[in-house]
Structure formats: C-alpha cells, structure tokens
Short mmCIF file of C-alpha atoms and ligand atoms in Angstrom, two decimals:
data_model
loop_
_atom_site.label_atom_id
_atom_site.label_comp_id
_atom_site.label_asym_id
_atom_site.label_seq_id
_atom_site.Cartn_x
_atom_site.Cartn_y
_atom_site.Cartn_z
CA UNK A 1 -0.03 0.04 0.01
CA UNK A 2 1.13 3.44 -0.76
CA UNK A 3 1.81 5.84 2.21
CA UNK A 4 -0.75 8.69 2.00
CA UNK A 5 -0.44 10.96 5.00
CA UNK A 6 0.37 14.48 3.68
CA UNK A 7 -2.67 15.59 1.90
CA UNK A 8 -2.03 18.57 -0.43
CA UNK A 9 -5.55 19.04 -1.90
CA UNK A 10 -8.78 17.27 -2.73
CA UNK A 11 -10.70 17.49 -5.87
CA UNK A 12 -13.79 16.02 -7.33
CA UNK A 13 -12.32 12.82 -8.24
CA UNK A 14 -9.02 12.58 -6.76
CA UNK A 15 -6.87 13.38 -3.66
CA UNK A 16 -3.19 14.63 -4.11
CA UNK A 17 -0.55 13.78 -1.47
CA UNK A 18 3.00 15.06 -0.85
CA UNK A 19 5.93 12.65 -0.98
CA UNK A 20 9.42 13.12 0.54
CA UNK A 21 10.48 14.41 -2.72
CA UNK A 22 9.19 18.02 -3.29
CA UNK A 23 9.22 17.57 -7.13
CA UNK A 24 6.75 14.62 -6.90
CA UNK A 25 3.18 13.96 -5.63
CA UNK A 26 0.84 11.07 -5.32
CA UNK A 27 -2.54 11.11 -7.02
CA UNK A 28 -5.14 8.80 -5.49
CA UNK A 29 -8.16 8.23 -7.53
CA UNK A 30 -11.58 8.13 -5.73
CA UNK A 31 -14.82 6.39 -6.33
CA UNK A 32 -16.71 9.59 -5.24
CA UNK A 33 -18.04 11.86 -7.75
CA UNK A 34 -19.63 15.35 -8.13
CA UNK A 35 -21.66 16.92 -10.61
CA UNK A 36 -23.20 20.30 -11.25
CA UNK A 37 -20.61 21.91 -9.23
CA UNK A 38 -21.06 19.56 -6.12
CA UNK A 39 -24.95 19.70 -6.13
CA UNK A 40 -25.12 16.10 -7.22
CA UNK A 41 -22.98 13.57 -5.37
CA UNK A 42 -22.38 9.91 -5.41
CA UNK A 43 -20.25 7.02 -5.43
CA UNK A 44 -19.27 4.86 -8.62
CA UNK A 45 -17.94 1.70 -7.08
CA UNK A 46 -14.63 0.85 -8.76
CA UNK A 47 -14.17 4.27 -10.54
CA UNK A 48 -11.14 5.08 -8.75
CA UNK A 49 -9.18 2.01 -9.83
CA UNK A 50 -10.64 2.10 -13.37
CA UNK A 51 -9.62 5.88 -13.87
CA UNK A 52 -6.02 5.11 -12.51
CA UNK A 53 -5.50 2.56 -15.17
CA UNK A 54 -7.06 4.65 -17.97
CA UNK A 55 -5.00 7.49 -17.09
CA UNK A 56 -1.85 5.37 -16.98
CA UNK A 57 -2.74 4.15 -20.48
CA UNK A 58 -3.57 7.68 -21.91
CA UNK A 59 -0.54 9.40 -20.28
CA UNK A 60 1.74 6.67 -21.31
CA UNK A 61 0.58 7.07 -24.91
CA UNK A 62 0.85 10.85 -24.72
CA UNK A 63 4.42 10.51 -23.38
CA UNK A 64 5.19 8.40 -26.29
CA UNK A 65 3.75 10.86 -28.85
CA UNK A 66 5.81 13.67 -27.14
CA UNK A 67 3.12 15.41 -25.12
CA UNK A 68 4.92 16.55 -21.99
CA UNK A 69 2.68 15.51 -18.87
CA UNK A 70 2.97 15.01 -15.03
CA UNK A 71 2.70 11.31 -15.14
CA UNK A 72 5.64 9.30 -13.79
CA UNK A 73 4.26 5.75 -13.02
CA UNK A 74 1.30 3.79 -11.45
CA UNK A 75 2.11 2.84 -7.82
CA UNK A 76 -0.95 0.61 -6.98
CA UNK A 77 -4.59 0.05 -7.79
CA UNK A 78 -5.63 3.55 -6.88
CA UNK A 79 -2.42 5.65 -6.88
CA UNK A 80 -0.08 7.02 -9.36
CA UNK A 81 3.31 9.05 -8.87
CA UNK A 82 3.19 12.26 -10.68
CA UNK A 83 5.46 15.57 -11.13
CA UNK A 84 4.17 18.11 -8.56
CA UNK A 85 3.34 21.03 -10.77
CA UNK A 86 1.89 24.42 -9.90
CA UNK A 87 -1.61 24.24 -11.72
CA UNK A 88 -2.43 27.01 -14.05
CA UNK A 89 -5.96 28.22 -12.90
CA UNK A 90 -7.40 28.03 -16.40
CA UNK A 91 -9.19 25.00 -17.71
CA UNK A 92 -8.95 24.15 -21.53
CA UNK A 93 -12.03 22.50 -23.13
CA UNK A 94 -11.73 21.10 -26.63
CA UNK A 95 -14.90 20.25 -28.48
CA UNK A 96 -15.38 18.17 -31.66
CA UNK A 97 -19.12 17.55 -31.46
CA UNK A 98 -21.70 19.86 -29.69
CA UNK A 99 -22.74 18.49 -26.20
CA UNK A 100 -23.25 19.78 -22.66
CA UNK A 101 -22.77 23.58 -21.98
CA UNK A 102 -21.91 24.34 -25.54
CA UNK A 103 -25.45 22.99 -26.66
CA UNK A 104 -27.08 25.26 -24.21
CA UNK A 105 -24.89 28.23 -25.02
CA UNK A 106 -25.52 28.19 -28.75
CA UNK A 107 -28.63 26.34 -28.89
CA UNK A 108 -27.45 23.53 -31.45
CA UNK A 109 -28.64 19.96 -30.60
CA UNK A 110 -26.31 17.46 -28.88
CA UNK A 111 -24.31 15.37 -31.48
CA UNK A 112 -24.04 18.25 -34.11
CA UNK A 113 -20.59 17.88 -35.75
CA UNK A 114 -18.65 21.15 -35.51
CA UNK A 115 -17.05 22.65 -38.93
CA UNK A 116 -13.85 23.16 -36.80
CA UNK A 117 -12.45 22.18 -33.44
CA UNK A 118 -13.53 24.57 -30.75
CA UNK A 119 -11.18 25.47 -27.81
CA UNK A 120 -12.62 27.31 -24.80
CA UNK A 121 -10.93 28.54 -21.54
CA UNK A 122 -12.58 28.68 -18.30
CA UNK A 123 -11.44 30.04 -14.96
CA UNK A 124 -10.56 27.22 -12.56
CA UNK A 125 -12.98 28.79 -9.89
CA UNK A 126 -15.97 26.78 -8.50
CA UNK A 127 -17.31 29.54 -6.52
CA UNK A 128 -17.86 31.30 -9.85
CA UNK A 129 -18.91 28.08 -11.62
CA UNK A 130 -15.73 28.00 -13.80
CA UNK A 131 -16.85 30.97 -15.98
CA UNK A 132 -15.92 30.94 -19.72
CA UNK A 133 -13.19 33.45 -20.41
CA UNK A 134 -10.90 34.65 -23.27
CA UNK A 135 -7.19 35.37 -23.69
CA UNK A 136 -7.49 39.04 -22.82
CA UNK A 137 -9.40 38.26 -19.52
CA UNK A 138 -6.63 35.72 -18.61
CA UNK A 139 -3.88 38.24 -19.25
CA UNK A 140 -5.77 41.08 -17.69
CA UNK A 141 -6.01 38.92 -14.51
CA UNK A 142 -2.30 38.02 -14.70
CA UNK A 143 -3.18 34.45 -14.08
CA UNK A 144 -1.07 33.12 -17.16
CA UNK A 145 0.91 34.59 -19.97
CA UNK A 146 -0.14 34.64 -23.65
CA UNK A 147 2.81 32.32 -24.35
CA UNK A 148 1.52 29.82 -21.65
CA UNK A 149 -2.03 29.84 -23.04
CA UNK A 150 -0.68 29.38 -26.62
CA UNK A 151 1.41 26.47 -25.51
CA UNK A 152 -1.63 24.94 -23.50
CA UNK A 153 -3.81 25.26 -26.59
CA UNK A 154 -1.09 23.78 -28.94
CA UNK A 155 -0.86 20.65 -26.41
CA UNK A 156 -4.61 20.52 -26.20
CA UNK A 157 -5.07 20.14 -29.83
CA UNK A 158 -2.35 17.53 -29.89
CA UNK A 159 -4.07 15.49 -27.16
CA UNK A 160 -7.26 15.76 -29.26
CA UNK A 161 -5.63 14.39 -32.25
CA UNK A 162 -3.81 11.58 -30.31
CA UNK A 163 -6.75 10.53 -27.98
CA UNK A 164 -9.31 10.98 -30.85
CA UNK A 165 -7.33 8.58 -32.90
CA UNK A 166 -6.84 6.12 -30.21
CA UNK A 167 -10.60 6.15 -29.47
CA UNK A 168 -11.60 5.82 -32.95
CA UNK A 169 -9.62 2.55 -33.13
CA UNK A 170 -11.89 1.24 -30.42
CA UNK A 171 -15.00 2.61 -31.69
CA UNK A 172 -15.28 5.47 -29.33
CA UNK A 173 -15.96 9.07 -30.45
CA UNK A 174 -14.22 11.66 -28.47
CA UNK A 175 -16.90 14.33 -28.28
CA UNK A 176 -15.14 16.84 -25.96
CA UNK A 177 -12.87 17.08 -22.83
CA UNK A 178 -11.29 19.28 -20.32
CA UNK A 179 -7.81 19.72 -19.49
CA UNK A 180 -5.60 21.21 -16.77
CA UNK A 181 -1.89 22.19 -17.11
CA UNK A 182 0.83 22.96 -14.45
CA UNK A 183 3.95 24.84 -14.44
CA UNK A 184 7.04 22.68 -13.63
CA UNK A 185 10.67 23.67 -13.81
CA UNK A 186 9.90 26.37 -16.43
CA UNK A 187 7.87 24.23 -18.74
CA UNK A 188 4.02 23.73 -19.07
CA UNK A 189 3.01 20.07 -18.58
CA UNK A 190 -0.27 18.37 -18.95
CA UNK A 191 -1.47 17.59 -15.62
CA UNK A 192 -4.75 16.38 -13.80
CA UNK A 193 -6.44 13.35 -15.58
CA UNK A 194 -7.76 12.24 -19.01
CA UNK A 195 -10.52 9.84 -18.27
CA UNK A 196 -14.35 9.39 -18.48
CA UNK A 197 -14.62 11.78 -15.56
CA UNK A 198 -13.23 14.64 -17.80
CA UNK A 199 -14.03 13.52 -21.34
CA UNK A 200 -17.25 12.84 -23.35
CA UNK A 201 -16.78 9.37 -24.87
CA UNK A 202 -19.69 8.18 -27.03
CA UNK A 203 -19.97 4.60 -28.35
CA UNK A 204 -19.38 5.18 -32.24
CA UNK A 205 -22.11 2.86 -33.14
CA UNK A 206 -24.96 3.58 -30.60
CA UNK A 207 -23.90 7.18 -29.50
CA UNK A 208 -24.45 6.00 -26.04
CA UNK A 209 -22.26 7.91 -23.47
CA UNK A 210 -19.60 5.80 -21.91
CA UNK A 211 -18.61 8.62 -19.24
CA UNK A 212 -19.69 10.63 -16.24
CA UNK A 213 -22.67 11.89 -18.17
CA UNK A 214 -24.26 8.57 -17.27
CA UNK A 215 -24.16 9.69 -13.59
CA UNK A 216 -25.13 13.29 -14.41
CA UNK A 217 -28.30 12.28 -16.18
CA UNK A 218 -29.07 9.05 -14.27
CA UNK A 219 -28.70 6.87 -17.28
CA UNK A 220 -27.64 3.94 -15.08
CA UNK A 221 -24.73 1.40 -15.86
CA UNK A 222 -22.18 3.95 -14.83
CA UNK A 223 -19.57 1.58 -13.57
CA UNK A 224 -20.06 -0.88 -16.50
CA UNK A 225 -19.48 2.11 -18.85
CA UNK A 226 -16.09 3.17 -17.12
CA UNK A 227 -15.24 -0.79 -17.46
CA UNK A 228 -16.01 -0.79 -21.09
CA UNK A 229 -13.71 2.04 -21.88
CA UNK A 230 -10.89 0.39 -19.91
CA UNK A 231 -11.50 -2.91 -21.45
CA UNK A 232 -11.67 -1.55 -25.12
CA UNK A 233 -8.45 0.41 -24.26
CA UNK A 234 -6.21 -2.17 -22.60
CA UNK A 235 -8.10 -5.45 -22.63
CA UNK A 236 -8.03 -5.18 -18.98
CA UNK A 237 -11.12 -6.74 -17.27
CA UNK A 238 -11.16 -5.56 -13.59
CA UNK A 239 -13.10 -7.79 -11.43
CA UNK A 240 -16.57 -6.30 -10.26
CA UNK A 241 -16.06 -4.52 -6.89
CA UNK A 242 -17.73 -5.78 -3.92
P1 TMP B 1 -19.39 21.24 -20.38
O1 TMP B 1 -20.06 20.84 -21.83
O2 TMP B 1 -20.16 20.85 -19.27
O3 TMP B 1 -18.74 22.58 -20.44
O4 TMP B 1 -18.16 20.20 -20.42
C1 TMP B 1 -17.24 20.07 -21.52
C2 TMP B 1 -16.20 18.96 -21.18
O5 TMP B 1 -15.49 19.40 -19.86
C3 TMP B 1 -16.67 17.66 -20.95
O6 TMP B 1 -15.95 16.59 -21.61
C4 TMP B 1 -16.81 17.51 -19.45
C5 TMP B 1 -15.56 18.12 -19.05
N1 TMP B 1 -15.86 18.87 -17.61
C6 TMP B 1 -15.13 18.42 -16.50
O7 TMP B 1 -14.30 17.41 -16.83
N2 TMP B 1 -15.32 18.99 -15.39
C7 TMP B 1 -16.25 19.72 -15.15
O8 TMP B 1 -16.44 20.40 -13.98
C8 TMP B 1 -17.10 20.28 -16.43
C9 TMP B 1 -18.17 21.32 -16.06
C10 TMP B 1 -16.76 19.68 -17.47
#
C-alpha cells in the first residue's frame, strides 16, 4: 500500500498527497463523484481503480507521442506518482461535437458535428462556476501569460488528435474534454487526468455515452461504462467490486 499521509489538496475525483520528494506527488483516484458543481454527489464503485488504469494508459501514450505531462508511474490500484506542478488556474475545453454546456450556449442539438475544433478557456474557480473567459481576460487578470496559453492550446489540440485517434480505433467517439496544465521547472506540462470523468466518450455505433454523463443524467450502468472504456483500451477486465 502507498503511504498517504500528507494531503495537499482534494478534488472532485482525486486526492493529491505530498511525498518526501518536493518535485513529486501521489494522486489517489476516488470512487466519489460530484456533478453540477457539487450539487449532485455519488459513488461509482470501482471508478478510482478504473480511472487510475485509464490515465496510466493515456498518459503513457501521450508521453510516447511527445506530449509533456505529469505522469511518472502507477504505484498501485488507486495511486499514481506524478510530477508536482503548480496548476495554472485555467481549464482548457476542446470540442469536436456539440454537447453539454455548448449545446445550451449556442442552441445547437447534442451530437451536431462542428465545422472546426472549438477551444474554450474557463477560470478554475468553482465559486464562480468556472466561467468562460478569453485570452484577454486571462492576461488582464495576470493568471497566465499569452505564451503559456498558446502552449496549452497547442498541447490540447495534440491531445485531441492523439486521444481522438486512439478512441476511434476502439469505436469510441471523442466528443469533448477538459484539460488542466501545470508549471514545472519552467515548462508547461499536461496535468490532472484524462478519463471518463473529464471527457465525453460516445460509443461510435450507438452514440450512448460511456462517461460521467451517465451519472449526471441518471442513465444507469455507470460503472459498466467506465469498465467498457478500460476494457476496449487495454483489454483489462477488472473484477466487479464488492
Ligand atoms: P461542458 O459541456 O459541461 O462545459 O463540459 C465540457 C467537457 O469538460 C466535458 O468533456 C466534461 C468536462 N468537464 C469536466 O471534466 N469537469 C467539469 O467540472 C465540467 C463542467 C466539464
């Protein structure tokens, strides 16, 4: 078991712990889940272990393809060792197909294919409901430089190409996703997670969501959907949790 005593911070789907090495941290993936800015809470049994394995797979792929990220190695069922970055308080959302908040904002039906990839920035501020902002807001607030945002956008589009292709091969459509980045020794690294908690994955044939939207919209079979993504990606069949 990994020694988890020095809690740094706790998020919706994870806890972050310090290690003896100030350049590293341990991320522990949780079964707990929150939607609608904490108004809806629940537990998806097995989610923590599944997301740990999915993130190991995706971060390893991104490393192989040259996308710098915080992942070092998986430690056990729930925990992975990562580089301890300073998170940039700007979330990047990348969208290929209309869904979620974009459908509400522009009035297009879910599932409409976009003529080009959409990139959005949101402030990472849950008290303000993570508002949509643009580059001039971000530089005016002095929370990141234009160069940092440009690098984050460039890496986000590469993640879209790499993860999109990987998902297509297993008959999953990458609808949209959100990424977080961190500063580490003068560089921008992809941080946080890339999992069904942070991406919309639709089955390419049925268009059924295989992600956290199953929990958000009470569609049922949430754990099964997460297992299905892991299984298609890695061939791994995790035993059903108690
Ligand atoms: P949205 O359509 O709700 O704005 O979400 C866009 C993408 O961002 C979608 O893949 C889900 C992801 N996302 C998160 O990972 N965490 C969040 O808190 C929100 C609101 C969205």
